[in-house]
Each structure stands twice: as structure tokens, then as C-alpha cells.
Amino acid sequence: DEPAPAEEPAAPAEEAAAPDGFSFPLAETEELSYYFQWSQALADIMQDPEELLYFRALDEATNVHLNITPFLVTSAAELYPVMVASGDWCDIVDGVNGMYAGGYAQALSDEFILPLNDLMQYMPNYTALREENPGFEDILYLEDGTMPAFGMMYNGGYPITYGLVIRDDYLEKVNMDKPQTIEEYHDVLAAFKTELDVQNPLWVSMYGAYQNHAFSSAYGIIALTTANLDPPFHVENGKVSFDPTLPAMKDYLTMMHEWYEEGLIYNDFMTAANNFFPDFSLVGELGAFTIPVGIMNQMSMYSEDPDYQISASYTPVMNKGDTVHIAYNSADYSMTGTCLTTACEDPELAARYIDFWYSEQGFYILNYGVEGETYEMVDGKPEYITENVFADPSLTTDQSLKLVSKQNGTFVVDYLNRQSVAFNDAQMEAFDIWGIDQDDWNYPTNALMNEEESDTYATYYSEVSTYVTQYIPQAILGDVDIEATWDEYVATCEDLGSIEITQAKQSALDRYLSSRG
């Protein structure tokens, strides 16, 4: 599938007027606090996210200053519960559905977050956008009609932006084509190892898995990546399965162990906590790995090999012609996990402020920065001023873009139009190669659990996932014999609650499917 072409901005053509005549900027400065999820790429080059161009521009446009407390998704599993338990909550918080035990329903029940329904009168831009886009409107509610979080929408659609890459120069040296099947990947990686002395032909993260489920998806399963990202459930013909206990997982782990024994897998994979891409210091010694499209064109700088060249590679299947059914999520609409907490003393102001992010002016600030400084309008469309955006050669393309534009979140994301300026031919080709994958077996992100299901899930999931994440590396390393221990492993998962959490997810899915007719 080819990526959707960039379209005119999906933000309202004209800013929607508030029915009470309210407008920004405020006459006097107000303040709100924000528990902000940011990226390691930004944390590596700056300490204070309040200095990001788009936050400074929003301050000026609204006269509302955000006091930001940042957190990284990689440390959120430890930090988020501490923040919640402290009772010292920001007005606006990111990450609720993924990080709050029990998700939205439990957060509402615990009176951690506010339902947004009664605040719609203060959000004319957001309301207009929802009314104009029924698909967006459909995903914003829980079963009882509560709207727990703000939504994100991709202008022009959202392509798959993350996947496998492979060393093209290595393929040429061993005279082999780009692999497509598990067997072909094995043969290519083995050739890299034996003929070119590549020390770590295939990079994988902890638990021998990827965030896009490459390799495990050939077996029709999701391999757990961390305890808090992409819980390992898939849906086939309306039935939810807990993938770590399926026979296919046993087959996958057996394959991964065999490849590890052959020296085909990064030997210290247990230390690779980043599920998206390897440490840059490793790039020069890898044959294949996963990566976001935005940093593909930067990888050669981390290798001393003058022939270094990578390109997007296919997600492996068992047999040529097979379809990948479990892929990196590429939904055009989603709830962001950004919510207002009950600690917010002025939810009306917070709602009006977030609504500004969905306005036409907010659209340009969050996607492009400041007109005349980081972008200009050309034939009615925004274009980056590249000599300004990419002025610092020490930064990756990804970092340069993240300094001037919010990459995702609570607004309309103009992804394809704004990214195309920075992408080379290999990156644009990646959309085509990774876009072949389908996600029809992924558990729907909008099949949300109710309070009872969330409570059941919260009761059991942590212990089950902890046990699974202990077993998987041991199985790949050979510290446990998979054949001898598998039945006991499955039984222990069931004793810890794998059946109960699967039933909770099934109930939520059934209700979601029923609501869609």
C-alpha cells in the first residue's frame, strides 16, 4: 500500500469562535501544569522542554504558561505509579491509558482524571473537528459515553513509520537478495556472519522482540516487548489470545534460541531496553535492525565503513505470499492518553487551552513552529525553512524536527507533508515496503475495558507480565530448556491470571464489536 498523499490541513479552515466570545491571548498571564511525555532524542540534547519552540510559541499566542514536568516512556513504568500515589498531580497529564493501572476507566473511578463531556462548551475547535470527522468522533468514548481523554488525528492518513532495515552493502557483498521469509532471513544473516564476520547480524531488544512485532508476526503472535508497551494480545476471528502462552510462542522462542546459539542475534539483547532501535554505538556492527523512518538517513554517521548503506526491509513471513497480520499500529485516529486531572483548579481554562491546540493557529505552531522562523507559506501550504530547521549539523534529522514540531499528541498531525522535506528516497521507499504489512489481528486500541474489567486486568497483569519477561530471555539464552519447561511455564501463567486478563480483554472487544454493528 502506498502512503496517502499529503492533503490540506484538517484543522478548521477558520478558527471556530467560542460561543461566549472568549479568545486568546489572555489579558493577564495564567499558568497550568503538565506531566509531559517526551522522547530520549530530545532529552539527549536539552534539559527543559519548556524551551521547545512550539511551547514558547503557544505561550505567546495564548498567554498561558505551561509548567512542565517531563517523563520518558522508558522510565514511566517506575515513575508513573509514584506520581499517582503522591497525590501531587499536574493539571494535564500524558500517558494515562498506558501507564495508569486499569486504564481510563479505573482512572475515572479513582477520580484521578476528569470526564471531558461537560467541558465541550469550552472547546469549539475540538468540537468542530469531531463533527466533521465521524471516524474520529467514534473512538473518543468509553462504553458508558464518557470521554476520558483528548484525541489525535493524522491529516492525510498515517503510514507505517517504523520497521526493519538491512545493510544493502552487505547483501551486495554476499550476492543475496533482500530476504522476505524466516528461512531467507536466516540464510542472509548466516552469510553476514560467516562470509563477512559480522559480529551481531540481527539486533533485537530485550525479550528478543520488536515494537513492530517483526519475526514473531510470522508466527501470528505478538512477542512481549516490555511490561507496559503493547500488551501481547492478538485477535483472530473475534477471539482474543494471550500470545505468550500459545504454541506458536513456543515455536518462536525455539527459533530465536537456535539463532542465538548460531551467533545470529545480538549477544547482549537483554540489555537493550529501547524497543525501537539499537544504541548508536552498535549500528556499525549490525546487519539488520528496526528503526523509525525519521532517523534512517542518519545511521551512516555512526559507522566507519565508507560503504555503509541501509534500506527498508520486509517484515518476514513463513512463506512467500503470506500476509503479515500483526503490524506496527498505524491508526489515523486515536485517543492520546492526555487527560485533565481532578487536581486542576481551573478545568475551564485547561479545556480552552487544549482546544487552542486544535485551532488553525495551533495546527501551524505544533506542526511547523513559527512562521518566518521555521516555516513559510508557499502556494497556500506550509513548508519548512530547511536552512533554519536543520542548521545544526550535530543533530539528527529527527532531533532537528522534534525541536520545532510536536511529533504526535493532542492535535491534528500533518505528518506526511511536514516530514517529506527531510526524507530521502530510501525513507520514502520505506513507507511502501513497511506498508505491505496489515494490522487486522492487532487488538483494537479503542476496545476499552470498563471499570470491572480494568480492575481484573490491574489485579493480574503485572504479575503475569513480570513472569513472562523473566522466562523469555532465559528461553532464548538457553538458561531453561523450552521443551522441558513449557507446560510448567504455561500453567504458571494461568495460575497468575493469564486466563482472567484474556477474558477481560475479550469482554471489552465483544462490546466494542457490538457497538460497531
PDB file of C-alpha atoms in Angstrom, residues 180 212-214 217-218 314-317 321-328 436-441:
ATOM      1  CA  GLN A 180      11.318 -11.977   2.737  1.00  0.00           C
ATOM      2  CA  ASN A 212       6.518  -3.681  15.381  1.00  0.00           C
ATOM      3  CA  HIS A 213       6.455  -7.435  16.199  1.00  0.00           C
ATOM      4  CA  ALA A 214       8.753  -8.375  13.314  1.00  0.00           C
ATOM      5  CA  SER A 217       4.346 -11.815  13.459  1.00  0.00           C
ATOM      6  CA  ALA A 218       5.465 -14.534  11.033  1.00  0.00           C
ATOM      7  CA  TYR A 314      10.432  -6.700   4.595  1.00  0.00           C
ATOM      8  CA  THR A 315       8.784  -7.953   7.760  1.00  0.00           C
ATOM      9  CA  PRO A 316       9.450 -11.694   7.456  1.00  0.00           C
ATOM     10  CA  VAL A 317       6.725 -14.233   6.733  1.00  0.00           C
ATOM     11  CA  GLY A 321       2.991 -14.574  -0.437  1.00  0.00           C
ATOM     12  CA  ASP A 322       1.858 -14.819   3.192  1.00  0.00           C
ATOM     13  CA  THR A 323       0.254 -11.743   4.746  1.00  0.00           C
ATOM     14  CA  VAL A 324       1.566 -10.098   7.890  1.00  0.00           C
ATOM     15  CA  HIS A 325      -1.478  -9.664  10.140  1.00  0.00           C
ATOM     16  CA  ILE A 326       0.214  -8.087  13.177  1.00  0.00           C
ATOM     17  CA  ALA A 327       1.961  -4.801  12.448  1.00  0.00           C
ATOM     18  CA  TYR A 328       3.039  -1.548  13.976  1.00  0.00           C
ATOM     19  CA  ILE A 436       2.637  -4.030   2.871  1.00  0.00           C
ATOM     20  CA  ASP A 437       2.032  -5.210   6.432  1.00  0.00           C
ATOM     21  CA  GLN A 438      -1.530  -5.439   7.723  1.00  0.00           C
ATOM     22  CA  ASP A 439      -2.713  -4.923  11.284  1.00  0.00           C
ATOM     23  CA  ASP A 440      -6.060  -6.713  11.155  1.00  0.00           C
ATOM     24  CA  TRP A 441      -5.073  -9.020  14.044  1.00  0.00           C
TER      25      TRP A 441
END
